[in-house]
């Protein structure tokens, strides 16, 4: 499955199940965020690196030392193909701000038991915080 199809599937799932979202570690790819934004759902993309994008609102932030105000009020935090070392701080952040955490992992990568598995047909998502 292509990166485009994966991001499209994640974006559609978030769009269909949540009212506001923050994508963590977006890496300059805004496919999922654009789908969410086009549905009129507030979205913010964060990454440790600065990316020039006008497709979706984006800020520089470090998940290991996050700016809480970027994440507060979101219904869901999500990440597409994050490094496994990012999952524990994302879980802690989701718990601190009282929101869910959804992760799409690259193939075989999981954190601990992989959380709750969500089969959306074309891909598997993992809900680590509900």
PDB file of C-alpha atoms in Angstrom:
ATOM      1  CA  UNK A   1       0.000   0.000   0.000  1.00  0.00           C
ATOM      2  CA  UNK A   2       1.347   3.443  -0.888  1.00  0.00           C
ATOM      3  CA  UNK A   3       2.068   6.246   1.582  1.00  0.00           C
ATOM      4  CA  UNK A   4      -0.740   8.230  -0.037  1.00  0.00           C
ATOM      5  CA  UNK A   5      -3.275   5.434   0.534  1.00  0.00           C
ATOM      6  CA  UNK A   6      -2.172   4.965   4.153  1.00  0.00           C
ATOM      7  CA  UNK A   7      -2.414   8.671   4.947  1.00  0.00           C
ATOM      8  CA  UNK A   8      -5.755   8.895   3.123  1.00  0.00           C
ATOM      9  CA  UNK A   9      -7.166   5.997   5.182  1.00  0.00           C
ATOM     10  CA  UNK A  10      -5.965   7.527   8.454  1.00  0.00           C
ATOM     11  CA  UNK A  11      -7.355  10.943   7.518  1.00  0.00           C
ATOM     12  CA  UNK A  12     -10.744   9.459   6.628  1.00  0.00           C
ATOM     13  CA  UNK A  13     -10.893   7.503   9.894  1.00  0.00           C
ATOM     14  CA  UNK A  14     -10.058  10.590  11.977  1.00  0.00           C
ATOM     15  CA  UNK A  15     -12.524  12.690   9.947  1.00  0.00           C
ATOM     16  CA  UNK A  16     -15.308  10.167  10.509  1.00  0.00           C
ATOM     17  CA  UNK A  17     -14.761   9.654  14.250  1.00  0.00           C
ATOM     18  CA  UNK A  18     -13.482  12.897  15.838  1.00  0.00           C
ATOM     19  CA  UNK A  19     -14.291  16.606  16.029  1.00  0.00           C
ATOM     20  CA  UNK A  20     -10.743  17.982  16.402  1.00  0.00           C
ATOM     21  CA  UNK A  21      -7.266  16.501  15.973  1.00  0.00           C
ATOM     22  CA  UNK A  22      -3.526  17.018  16.256  1.00  0.00           C
ATOM     23  CA  UNK A  23      -1.117  15.059  14.076  1.00  0.00           C
ATOM     24  CA  UNK A  24       2.207  14.430  15.812  1.00  0.00           C
ATOM     25  CA  UNK A  25       5.371  14.162  13.728  1.00  0.00           C
ATOM     26  CA  UNK A  26       3.738  14.888  10.383  1.00  0.00           C
ATOM     27  CA  UNK A  27       7.064  15.113   8.546  1.00  0.00           C
ATOM     28  CA  UNK A  28       5.764  17.665   6.065  1.00  0.00           C
ATOM     29  CA  UNK A  29       3.136  15.246   4.710  1.00  0.00           C
ATOM     30  CA  UNK A  30      -0.344  16.742   4.992  1.00  0.00           C
ATOM     31  CA  UNK A  31      -2.538  14.220   3.164  1.00  0.00           C
ATOM     32  CA  UNK A  32      -4.388  13.059   6.299  1.00  0.00           C
ATOM     33  CA  UNK A  33      -4.571  16.579   7.717  1.00  0.00           C
ATOM     34  CA  UNK A  34      -6.008  17.977   4.483  1.00  0.00           C
ATOM     35  CA  UNK A  35      -8.804  15.373   4.501  1.00  0.00           C
ATOM     36  CA  UNK A  36      -9.636  16.299   8.089  1.00  0.00           C
ATOM     37  CA  UNK A  37      -9.451  20.035   7.399  1.00  0.00           C
ATOM     38  CA  UNK A  38     -11.609  19.805   4.261  1.00  0.00           C
ATOM     39  CA  UNK A  39     -14.357  18.303   6.445  1.00  0.00           C
ATOM     40  CA  UNK A  40     -14.287  21.463   8.575  1.00  0.00           C
ATOM     41  CA  UNK A  41     -12.606  19.730  11.500  1.00  0.00           C
ATOM     42  CA  UNK A  42      -9.929  21.726  13.350  1.00  0.00           C
ATOM     43  CA  UNK A  43      -6.497  20.169  12.774  1.00  0.00           C
ATOM     44  CA  UNK A  44      -2.972  21.067  13.835  1.00  0.00           C
ATOM     45  CA  UNK A  45       0.199  19.351  12.629  1.00  0.00           C
ATOM     46  CA  UNK A  46       3.296  19.231  14.828  1.00  0.00           C
ATOM     47  CA  UNK A  47       6.863  18.159  14.140  1.00  0.00           C
ATOM     48  CA  UNK A  48      10.288  18.743  15.642  1.00  0.00           C
ATOM     49  CA  UNK A  49      11.340  20.169  12.268  1.00  0.00           C
ATOM     50  CA  UNK A  50       9.925  23.221  10.492  1.00  0.00           C
ATOM     51  CA  UNK A  51       8.104  22.526   7.229  1.00  0.00           C
ATOM     52  CA  UNK A  52       6.796  25.141   4.823  1.00  0.00           C
ATOM     53  CA  UNK A  53       3.183  24.160   4.214  1.00  0.00           C
ATOM     54  CA  UNK A  54       0.017  26.071   3.576  1.00  0.00           C
ATOM     55  CA  UNK A  55      -2.104  22.918   3.284  1.00  0.00           C
ATOM     56  CA  UNK A  56      -2.730  22.643   7.042  1.00  0.00           C
ATOM     57  CA  UNK A  57      -1.745  24.613  10.150  1.00  0.00           C
ATOM     58  CA  UNK A  58       1.635  23.433  11.445  1.00  0.00           C
ATOM     59  CA  UNK A  59       3.900  24.259  14.374  1.00  0.00           C
ATOM     60  CA  UNK A  60       7.314  23.153  15.566  1.00  0.00           C
ATOM     61  CA  UNK A  61       7.097  21.096  18.753  1.00  0.00           C
ATOM     62  CA  UNK A  62       9.076  18.329  20.414  1.00  0.00           C
ATOM     63  CA  UNK A  63       6.990  15.406  21.696  1.00  0.00           C
ATOM     64  CA  UNK A  64       9.672  14.793  24.344  1.00  0.00           C
ATOM     65  CA  UNK A  65       9.046  18.283  25.735  1.00  0.00           C
ATOM     66  CA  UNK A  66       5.631  19.262  24.330  1.00  0.00           C
ATOM     67  CA  UNK A  67       3.881  22.596  24.479  1.00  0.00           C
ATOM     68  CA  UNK A  68       0.631  21.478  26.130  1.00  0.00           C
ATOM     69  CA  UNK A  69      -1.456  24.297  24.669  1.00  0.00           C
ATOM     70  CA  UNK A  70      -1.018  22.839  21.163  1.00  0.00           C
ATOM     71  CA  UNK A  71      -2.767  19.629  22.195  1.00  0.00           C
ATOM     72  CA  UNK A  72      -5.359  20.715  24.754  1.00  0.00           C
ATOM     73  CA  UNK A  73      -8.936  20.544  23.551  1.00  0.00           C
ATOM     74  CA  UNK A  74      -8.249  18.016  20.775  1.00  0.00           C
ATOM     75  CA  UNK A  75     -10.466  14.927  20.615  1.00  0.00           C
ATOM     76  CA  UNK A  76      -7.583  12.828  19.308  1.00  0.00           C
ATOM     77  CA  UNK A  77      -3.843  12.906  18.887  1.00  0.00           C
ATOM     78  CA  UNK A  78      -2.589  10.732  16.058  1.00  0.00           C
ATOM     79  CA  UNK A  79       0.681   9.766  14.429  1.00  0.00           C
ATOM     80  CA  UNK A  80       1.504   7.996  11.184  1.00  0.00           C
ATOM     81  CA  UNK A  81       4.645   5.839  11.260  1.00  0.00           C
ATOM     82  CA  UNK A  82       6.244   7.353  14.381  1.00  0.00           C
ATOM     83  CA  UNK A  83       9.408   5.897  15.833  1.00  0.00           C
ATOM     84  CA  UNK A  84       8.587   3.508  18.689  1.00  0.00           C
ATOM     85  CA  UNK A  85      10.524   5.755  21.069  1.00  0.00           C
ATOM     86  CA  UNK A  86       7.867   8.430  20.438  1.00  0.00           C
ATOM     87  CA  UNK A  87       4.955   6.297  21.650  1.00  0.00           C
ATOM     88  CA  UNK A  88       5.536   6.566  25.439  1.00  0.00           C
ATOM     89  CA  UNK A  89       5.703  10.393  25.441  1.00  0.00           C
ATOM     90  CA  UNK A  90       2.682  10.529  23.109  1.00  0.00           C
ATOM     91  CA  UNK A  91       0.763   8.291  25.525  1.00  0.00           C
ATOM     92  CA  UNK A  92       1.762  10.476  28.457  1.00  0.00           C
ATOM     93  CA  UNK A  93       0.722  13.609  26.566  1.00  0.00           C
ATOM     94  CA  UNK A  94      -2.658  12.134  25.575  1.00  0.00           C
ATOM     95  CA  UNK A  95      -3.320  11.188  29.191  1.00  0.00           C
ATOM     96  CA  UNK A  96      -2.264  14.644  30.437  1.00  0.00           C
ATOM     97  CA  UNK A  97      -4.605  16.489  28.068  1.00  0.00           C
ATOM     98  CA  UNK A  98      -7.406  13.912  28.342  1.00  0.00           C
ATOM     99  CA  UNK A  99      -7.632  12.743  24.751  1.00  0.00           C
ATOM    100  CA  UNK A 100      -7.275   9.576  22.692  1.00  0.00           C
ATOM    101  CA  UNK A 101      -4.090   8.500  20.937  1.00  0.00           C
ATOM    102  CA  UNK A 102      -4.257   6.689  17.581  1.00  0.00           C
ATOM    103  CA  UNK A 103      -1.106   5.386  15.864  1.00  0.00           C
ATOM    104  CA  UNK A 104      -0.471   3.804  12.492  1.00  0.00           C
ATOM    105  CA  UNK A 105       2.709   1.740  12.767  1.00  0.00           C
ATOM    106  CA  UNK A 106       5.071   0.787  10.027  1.00  0.00           C
ATOM    107  CA  UNK A 107       4.488  -2.918   9.423  1.00  0.00           C
ATOM    108  CA  UNK A 108       5.954  -4.949  12.264  1.00  0.00           C
ATOM    109  CA  UNK A 109       6.620  -2.088  14.707  1.00  0.00           C
ATOM    110  CA  UNK A 110       4.496  -1.911  17.846  1.00  0.00           C
ATOM    111  CA  UNK A 111       4.886  -0.510  21.310  1.00  0.00           C
ATOM    112  CA  UNK A 112       4.393  -3.104  24.050  1.00  0.00           C
ATOM    113  CA  UNK A 113       1.156  -4.966  23.243  1.00  0.00           C
ATOM    114  CA  UNK A 114       0.094  -2.542  20.511  1.00  0.00           C
ATOM    115  CA  UNK A 115      -2.876  -1.141  22.418  1.00  0.00           C
ATOM    116  CA  UNK A 116      -6.375  -1.669  21.078  1.00  0.00           C
ATOM    117  CA  UNK A 117      -6.328  -2.695  17.411  1.00  0.00           C
ATOM    118  CA  UNK A 118      -8.713  -0.901  15.069  1.00  0.00           C
ATOM    119  CA  UNK A 119      -9.188  -2.642  11.718  1.00  0.00           C
ATOM    120  CA  UNK A 120     -10.392  -0.074   9.207  1.00  0.00           C
ATOM    121  CA  UNK A 121     -10.264  -2.462   6.279  1.00  0.00           C
ATOM    122  CA  UNK A 122      -7.177  -1.372   4.412  1.00  0.00           C
ATOM    123  CA  UNK A 123      -4.907  -0.816   7.442  1.00  0.00           C
ATOM    124  CA  UNK A 124      -4.660  -1.449  11.187  1.00  0.00           C
ATOM    125  CA  UNK A 125      -4.615   1.423  13.647  1.00  0.00           C
ATOM    126  CA  UNK A 126      -3.640   1.169  17.300  1.00  0.00           C
ATOM    127  CA  UNK A 127      -5.409   3.099  20.050  1.00  0.00           C
ATOM    128  CA  UNK A 128      -3.001   3.485  22.952  1.00  0.00           C
ATOM    129  CA  UNK A 129      -5.062   5.896  25.031  1.00  0.00           C
ATOM    130  CA  UNK A 130      -8.867   5.971  25.113  1.00  0.00           C
TER     131      UNK A 130
END
